[in-house]
Amino acid sequence: SPARELTQNPLQKTWEPYDNGLPAGHSAQRGVCMTNCPTLIVMVGLPARGKTYISKKLTRYLNWIGVPTKEFNVGQYRRDLVKKYKSFEFFLPDNEEGLKIRKQCALTALNDVRQYLSEENGHVAVFDATNTTRERRETIYKFGEENGYKTFFVESVCVDPEVIAANIVQVKLGSPDYVDCSNDEATEDFMKRIECYKNSYETLDETLDKDLSYIKIMDVGRSYLVNRVMDHIQSRIVYYLMNIHVTPRSIYLCRHGESELNLKGRIGGDPGLSVRGKEFAKSLAQFINEQNIKDLKVWTSQMKRTIQTAEALGVPYEQWKVLNEIDAGVCEEMTYEEIQENYPLEFALRDQDKYRYRYPKGESYEDLVQRLEPVIMELERQENVLVICHQAVMRCLLAYFLDKPAEQLPYLKCPLHTVLKLTPVAYG
Amino acid sequence: FFFFPPSRKRTKVDAERKKTFVLKMPMELTQSRIQKIWLPNDNRPALPRRSCGPQLANSPTVIVMVGLPARGKTYISKKLTRYLNWIGVPTKVFNVGEYRREAVKHYSSYDFFRPDNEEAMKVRRQCALAALRDVKLYLTEEAGQIAVFDATNTTRERRGMILNFAKENGFKVFFIESVCNDPTVVATNVMEVKLSSPDYRDCNSTDAMEDFMKRINCYQASYQPLDPDDYDRELSLIKVIDVGRRFLVNRVQDHIQSRIVYYLMNIHVQPRTIYLCRHGESEFNLKGKIGGDSGLSNRGKKFAVALNKFVEEQNLKDLKVWTSQLKRTIQTAEALQLPYEQWKALNEIDAGVCEEMTYEDIREQHPEEFALRDQDKYYYRYPSGESYQDLVQRLEPVIMELERQENVLVICHQAVMRCLLAYFLDKSADEMPYLKCPLHTVLKLTPVAYGCRVESISLNIEAVNTHRERPEEAKKGPNPLMRRNSVTPLASPEPTKKPRINSFEEHVAVSSALPGCVPQEVPTQLPGQ
């Protein structure tokens, strides 16, 4: 049979086969198929071990790289059902009423998981609960099997009392459960809550659980045990979990100083700084000095304007080509008026779907995210970093940190001569 | 100061050459001519500025392999070294067994390895020390970044000695232990790589196998596995259990260790085949134009049909097909009538302002660029475009996924295929841009022993030749960019060789020669190369 004709999708500029005038199947455009069947991630661990922290962070990362992910926090379901939390006694292992409610919440959450993965095009669901007994995990695993999901367990194990106390202060005291309590009362109650789980806690076992796919995180990332990674997405999840840390630090994002082309209203190119741009660079140096940051790393793109800006700081910096501004292809160095005049269709398409729109012979925001992923991974590894980049690039990075969806990403405000200081706090 | 407007439009470029008196003005930059990197004008001692991303490693690192014989230590050592060198981290393997073979010319039997053989123990210890001396030289004087110390290192005493050595020299240490108790795996390893070892040159297979198993036994009694829960809790290590079913990771210190762990967790040993080919001949190929996004010529379409037939004949289980996002590779894949995945990362090298020109056009309109490219084809970046070095960085996720996969056919482009091939065949940065990847030819790669067997299969459809040889004038003497990966003791002399390094071409230093190198045991040359 003759080869099918290819047409170029006007928005994304990808070549797709057409069969009798209709788009045909057969090719995936997003690089490697990240997930064939949906994946169910199951958190495991005593309270205050960072399960929700990991769930939310992982969900944010997966969504940013384009894998539709959602977390299902069973504690939230419990709060919706049992309007008022009284005390740790709810969690006593012999509290039959409590057990019934908690099991019901877990099942409701699993039902929502099923809806998300099987009916709403979700790819990954993160089931955030203690899941500390083998029996509970069996139930969940069977549920996964019945529905054709791959299951991957993430267990957080920590015995350091200081870490646990810090976690409680960070995220438990402010919980809706303790809205009417003093800090001391809340802490005391929560410690007793943890005790309720300890006797029945069955950690993932080398022998008994040898056929499961899981990662066991010990002591906030000092060491890891990884068992039977099945596919690409699990491998990426493991890599991500092994790179994140909880050491306090700040990330500074800003654009290069105003450039000569900015002044002319032209996009792209590789111009130098304008006079005002150079002044910004000097102000930035002063600002950084005043911040008194320990061991600050400075990153720039390989475009002249970010490097010139960094030069004013008088500290070592690293140039990353992947931090270069979005490539506007045939529209490079044009003004928006010129684009509208010379490429009216392109101009209109971009406004239609700014995230997926790819400039002819250029890039899209979607492409940018893919090329920036190693930057995000390294930012997770690092501590204090200043990233001097560009408008579209900064929007992508910001969207990752602030959990903004693709629709909002291309419209995030990243004005010139403004520094965004990001500090991790609680779950965000 | 050579001003080059980075425009992507198809207009003729005005090259305006200005000789500017360089003032010591802050924020004044010049763009390096080959790599197109912006550097400050003044003569400040170059702050450690890397052009390609994070400083991959600060202090040099010694990777210490741990494990009984036939557990895959050398396999891992060589593969990891190949990967690290390809991504631009100068790495070398130091295999203590090879030092031993130099010292003890003829291997008689497993008796050599008996724990009560004092004479032999002395020799073995000396070999380890000699290897460590070479490690030190490599890391401190030859710009090596990572040394892989490949030996059993099965006792705490030996590992303690290595840790002290590293501490004295300011090296980081990362342990890789391979633990495997599956007798089938061990037997397979012995057959794959031990029976053909120089040690067993004069033995038949049965005798060799028997001797080797007794050799393994010699180590068992004194084997102290790494214990990250207690004794070794402060060490940075990864324990690879049962050929990758399970991993234990402790105290990853830095970026490069994190990358090493990720790599080790993605590789596997399942037999499989990787097929690399280019798209069929394109309309632009016919016109001698580079880049662009043209469709297949008639001969190119014939190739696609021939490729379909070829793939069918290969009778493969579950073949994955990958293409770039350029029309010509997709058209080629369409003929296969199999699902395929499009990767933007597989797009051809971006020739920037030279896109869609012929080499004659380029020579005419950008004569200096044309000359620069021949001077240093690996590092050379097209204005507003890419270099081979950039390509390697963008192809790294492709390599990682290829390692995870089994049977894959990658339909790509000339420069891209050269980069991928260089990874599989362990070719240096200097050789990479000149590897022969003709149109209408499939390269079939099969992992074997410690390397990769390559078969070149021409599908016998005529096509233009797009290969440009390294020009005579550009051929230099001892090539500063070549690198080698493994060292044997100071026996055979070797010309000056240098690992591929990620630094500006202007500051490349040439170090003194270190004699002693063993060529790769597995033949990996393409015919006619």
Short mmCIF file of C-alpha atoms in Angstrom, two decimals, chain B residues 159-422:
data_model
loop_
_atom_site.label_atom_id
_atom_site.label_comp_id
_atom_site.label_asym_id
_atom_site.label_seq_id
_atom_site.Cartn_x
_atom_site.Cartn_y
_atom_site.Cartn_z
CA ARG B 159 38.75 -0.68 50.95
CA GLY B 160 40.15 1.10 53.99
CA MET B 161 43.47 1.37 52.24
CA ILE B 162 41.81 2.91 49.19
CA LEU B 163 39.83 5.35 51.33
CA ASN B 164 43.05 6.54 52.95
CA PHE B 165 44.70 6.94 49.57
CA ALA B 166 41.77 9.01 48.36
CA LYS B 167 41.71 11.13 51.48
CA GLU B 168 45.41 11.92 51.20
CA ASN B 169 44.87 13.12 47.66
CA GLY B 170 41.58 14.95 48.07
CA PHE B 171 39.61 12.53 45.90
CA LYS B 172 35.97 11.65 46.46
CA VAL B 173 35.18 7.93 46.65
CA PHE B 174 32.10 6.16 45.33
CA PHE B 175 31.70 2.40 45.71
CA ILE B 176 29.83 0.21 43.24
CA GLU B 177 29.23 -3.29 44.53
CA SER B 178 27.75 -6.04 42.44
CA VAL B 179 26.12 -8.81 44.42
CA CYS B 180 24.77 -11.87 42.70
CA ASN B 181 24.18 -15.36 43.98
CA ASP B 182 22.31 -16.77 41.03
CA PRO B 183 24.54 -19.61 39.73
CA THR B 184 23.11 -19.34 36.22
CA VAL B 185 24.13 -15.72 35.92
CA VAL B 186 27.60 -16.43 37.25
CA ALA B 187 28.08 -19.33 34.85
CA THR B 188 26.92 -17.21 31.91
CA ASN B 189 29.36 -14.46 32.84
CA VAL B 190 32.19 -16.93 33.05
CA MET B 191 31.37 -18.23 29.58
CA GLU B 192 30.92 -14.75 28.05
CA VAL B 193 34.12 -13.18 29.25
CA LYS B 194 36.34 -15.45 31.28
CA LEU B 195 36.93 -18.45 29.04
CA SER B 196 38.44 -16.16 26.41
CA SER B 197 40.62 -14.34 28.93
CA PRO B 198 44.40 -14.35 28.35
CA ASP B 199 44.61 -16.37 31.57
CA TYR B 200 42.94 -19.32 29.87
CA ARG B 201 44.52 -19.00 26.47
CA ASP B 202 45.92 -22.53 26.64
CA CYS B 203 42.95 -24.26 28.26
CA ASN B 204 39.85 -25.93 27.00
CA SER B 205 36.50 -24.55 28.16
CA THR B 206 35.75 -27.21 30.75
CA ASP B 207 39.12 -26.89 32.46
CA ALA B 208 38.90 -23.12 32.37
CA MET B 209 35.43 -23.12 33.88
CA GLU B 210 36.50 -25.49 36.62
CA ASP B 211 39.57 -23.44 37.46
CA PHE B 212 37.62 -20.19 37.50
CA MET B 213 35.00 -21.52 39.88
CA LYS B 214 37.79 -22.51 42.26
CA ARG B 215 39.20 -19.03 41.83
CA ILE B 216 35.91 -17.51 42.95
CA ASN B 217 35.98 -19.80 45.96
CA CYS B 218 39.29 -18.36 47.06
CA TYR B 219 37.56 -15.03 47.70
CA GLN B 220 34.40 -16.28 49.37
CA ALA B 221 35.70 -16.80 52.88
CA SER B 222 37.17 -13.32 53.22
CA TYR B 223 34.38 -11.46 51.39
CA GLN B 224 32.94 -8.64 53.51
CA PRO B 225 30.05 -7.09 51.55
CA LEU B 226 29.40 -3.38 51.96
CA ASP B 227 27.26 -2.73 55.02
CA PRO B 228 25.49 0.62 54.61
CA ASP B 229 23.33 0.01 57.69
CA ASP B 230 26.23 -0.04 60.06
CA TYR B 231 29.93 -0.40 59.30
CA ASP B 232 29.82 1.48 55.97
CA ARG B 233 27.06 3.95 56.80
CA GLU B 234 29.29 6.95 56.09
CA LEU B 235 30.37 5.76 52.65
CA SER B 236 28.88 6.78 49.33
CA LEU B 237 27.88 3.64 47.55
CA ILE B 238 25.48 1.74 45.38
CA LYS B 239 24.89 -1.95 45.78
CA VAL B 240 23.61 -3.56 42.59
CA ILE B 241 21.78 -6.77 43.48
CA ASP B 242 20.89 -9.57 41.10
CA VAL B 243 21.85 -7.77 37.92
CA GLY B 244 19.72 -4.73 38.65
CA ARG B 245 16.63 -6.16 40.22
CA ARG B 246 17.39 -4.23 43.37
CA PHE B 247 19.61 -1.33 44.40
CA LEU B 248 20.78 0.05 47.69
CA VAL B 249 22.06 3.61 47.49
CA ASN B 250 23.80 5.41 50.31
CA ARG B 251 24.91 9.04 50.64
CA VAL B 252 25.08 10.29 47.08
CA GLN B 253 27.35 13.33 47.41
CA ASP B 254 27.10 15.23 44.18
CA HIS B 255 25.70 15.61 40.69
CA ILE B 256 27.97 13.13 38.97
CA GLN B 257 27.29 10.40 41.53
CA SER B 258 23.59 11.02 41.05
CA ARG B 259 24.00 10.62 37.28
CA ILE B 260 26.05 7.46 37.76
CA VAL B 261 23.34 5.96 39.97
CA TYR B 262 20.65 6.86 37.42
CA TYR B 263 22.68 5.30 34.62
CA LEU B 264 23.36 2.08 36.54
CA MET B 265 19.67 1.80 37.33
CA ASN B 266 18.72 2.03 33.67
CA ILE B 267 21.13 -0.40 32.05
CA HIS B 268 20.31 -4.07 31.65
CA VAL B 269 21.88 -7.16 30.18
CA GLN B 270 18.99 -8.61 28.15
CA PRO B 271 20.14 -9.56 24.68
CA ARG B 272 18.74 -7.15 22.13
CA THR B 273 19.61 -5.31 18.96
CA ILE B 274 19.77 -1.63 18.15
CA TYR B 275 19.42 -0.55 14.54
CA LEU B 276 20.61 2.88 13.47
CA CYS B 277 19.96 4.38 10.07
CA ARG B 278 19.34 7.71 8.43
CA HIS B 279 16.18 8.81 6.67
CA GLY B 280 15.96 7.89 3.01
CA GLU B 281 17.67 10.25 0.57
CA SER B 282 15.89 13.61 0.64
CA GLU B 283 15.22 16.28 -1.97
CA PHE B 284 17.76 18.49 -0.27
CA ASN B 285 20.35 15.70 -0.27
CA LEU B 286 19.95 15.59 -4.06
CA LYS B 287 20.66 19.31 -4.26
CA GLY B 288 23.56 19.13 -1.85
CA LYS B 289 21.75 21.35 0.64
CA ILE B 290 22.20 20.83 4.37
CA GLY B 291 19.50 20.95 7.03
CA GLY B 292 15.97 22.07 6.23
CA ASP B 293 12.87 19.92 6.38
CA SER B 294 12.48 18.43 2.91
CA GLY B 295 10.70 15.25 1.92
CA LEU B 296 12.12 12.04 0.47
CA SER B 297 13.37 11.81 -3.10
CA ASN B 298 12.23 8.91 -5.25
CA ARG B 299 15.26 6.87 -4.25
CA GLY B 300 14.61 7.78 -0.65
CA LYS B 301 11.12 6.36 -0.94
CA LYS B 302 12.57 3.19 -2.43
CA PHE B 303 14.88 2.94 0.56
CA ALA B 304 11.91 3.24 2.92
CA VAL B 305 10.27 0.30 1.16
CA ALA B 306 13.52 -1.69 1.30
CA LEU B 307 13.84 -0.85 4.98
CA ASN B 308 10.37 -2.24 5.59
CA LYS B 309 11.38 -5.49 3.93
CA PHE B 310 14.63 -5.60 5.88
CA VAL B 311 12.84 -5.11 9.19
CA GLU B 312 10.37 -7.85 8.39
CA GLU B 313 13.18 -10.24 7.55
CA GLN B 314 14.86 -9.51 10.87
CA ASN B 315 11.83 -11.14 12.48
CA LEU B 316 12.12 -9.22 15.72
CA LYS B 317 10.08 -9.43 18.82
CA ASP B 318 8.57 -6.08 19.77
CA LEU B 319 10.58 -3.60 17.75
CA LYS B 320 10.29 0.03 18.84
CA VAL B 321 10.75 2.57 16.07
CA TRP B 322 11.91 6.11 16.79
CA THR B 323 12.16 9.03 14.38
CA SER B 324 12.98 12.73 14.65
CA GLN B 325 10.30 15.37 14.08
CA LEU B 326 11.60 16.18 10.62
CA LYS B 327 9.54 15.07 7.67
CA ARG B 328 12.15 12.86 6.05
CA THR B 329 12.56 10.45 8.96
CA ILE B 330 8.83 10.25 9.51
CA GLN B 331 8.19 9.49 5.84
CA THR B 332 10.75 6.72 6.11
CA ALA B 333 9.05 5.28 9.19
CA GLU B 334 5.64 5.45 7.56
CA ALA B 335 6.73 2.76 5.11
CA LEU B 336 7.25 0.33 7.98
CA GLN B 337 3.58 0.26 8.96
CA LEU B 338 4.57 0.01 12.59
CA PRO B 339 3.83 2.45 15.42
CA TYR B 340 6.68 4.91 15.85
CA GLU B 341 7.57 7.68 18.28
CA GLN B 342 8.76 11.11 17.16
CA TRP B 343 11.55 12.68 19.22
CA LYS B 344 12.44 16.36 18.71
CA ALA B 345 15.77 15.50 20.36
CA LEU B 346 16.61 13.36 17.30
CA ASN B 347 16.36 16.32 14.89
CA GLU B 348 19.44 16.95 12.77
CA ILE B 349 22.11 19.37 13.98
CA ASP B 350 20.90 22.94 13.59
CA ALA B 351 23.12 24.68 11.06
CA GLY B 352 21.84 28.09 12.12
CA VAL B 353 22.50 30.72 9.47
CA CYS B 354 23.82 28.01 7.16
CA GLU B 355 20.55 26.05 7.08
CA GLU B 356 19.49 25.02 3.57
CA MET B 357 22.79 26.08 2.00
CA THR B 358 25.17 23.91 0.04
CA TYR B 359 28.75 23.61 1.23
CA GLU B 360 29.74 25.78 -1.75
CA ASP B 361 27.28 28.45 -0.63
CA ILE B 362 28.75 28.33 2.85
CA ARG B 363 32.32 28.50 1.62
CA GLU B 364 31.35 31.53 -0.45
CA GLN B 365 29.20 33.43 2.01
CA HIS B 366 30.78 32.44 5.32
CA PRO B 367 34.39 31.58 4.44
CA GLU B 368 35.71 31.98 7.95
CA GLU B 369 33.02 29.79 9.43
CA PHE B 370 33.69 27.20 6.77
CA ALA B 371 37.38 27.09 7.73
CA LEU B 372 36.71 27.06 11.45
CA ARG B 373 34.45 24.06 11.14
CA ASP B 374 37.15 21.98 9.52
CA GLN B 375 39.57 23.04 12.20
CA ASP B 376 37.57 21.67 15.07
CA LYS B 377 34.46 19.94 13.88
CA TYR B 378 33.41 18.59 17.29
CA TYR B 379 33.38 21.89 19.16
CA TYR B 380 32.43 24.06 16.19
CA ARG B 381 29.01 25.68 16.61
CA TYR B 382 27.19 27.13 13.60
CA PRO B 383 26.25 30.80 14.17
CA SER B 384 22.81 30.65 15.79
CA GLY B 385 23.04 26.90 15.50
CA GLU B 386 24.56 23.91 17.21
CA SER B 387 27.77 21.94 17.56
CA TYR B 388 28.35 18.21 17.89
CA GLN B 389 29.04 18.95 21.54
CA ASP B 390 25.54 20.47 21.82
CA LEU B 391 24.12 17.43 20.05
CA VAL B 392 25.61 15.07 22.61
CA GLN B 393 23.94 17.00 25.39
CA ARG B 394 20.57 16.91 23.71
CA LEU B 395 20.88 13.21 22.81
CA GLU B 396 21.70 12.06 26.31
CA PRO B 397 18.05 11.28 27.18
CA VAL B 398 17.85 9.25 23.96
CA ILE B 399 20.86 7.19 25.02
CA MET B 400 19.37 6.71 28.48
CA GLU B 401 16.11 5.45 27.02
CA LEU B 402 17.96 3.24 24.53
CA GLU B 403 19.66 1.63 27.49
CA ARG B 404 16.29 0.92 29.06
CA GLN B 405 14.77 -0.50 25.89
CA GLU B 406 15.30 -3.74 24.05
CA ASN B 407 14.96 -3.91 20.25
CA VAL B 408 14.92 -0.44 18.77
CA LEU B 409 15.26 1.05 15.29
CA VAL B 410 16.32 4.69 15.31
CA ILE B 411 15.71 6.52 12.03
CA CYS B 412 17.65 9.75 12.28
CA HIS B 413 20.21 11.99 10.58
CA GLN B 414 23.91 12.05 9.76
CA ALA B 415 25.31 14.11 12.63
CA VAL B 416 22.85 12.60 15.11
CA MET B 417 23.70 9.08 14.02
CA ARG B 418 27.42 9.83 14.38
CA CYS B 419 26.86 10.93 17.99
CA LEU B 420 24.85 7.84 18.87
CA LEU B 421 27.32 5.57 17.12
CA ALA B 422 30.22 7.18 18.96
#
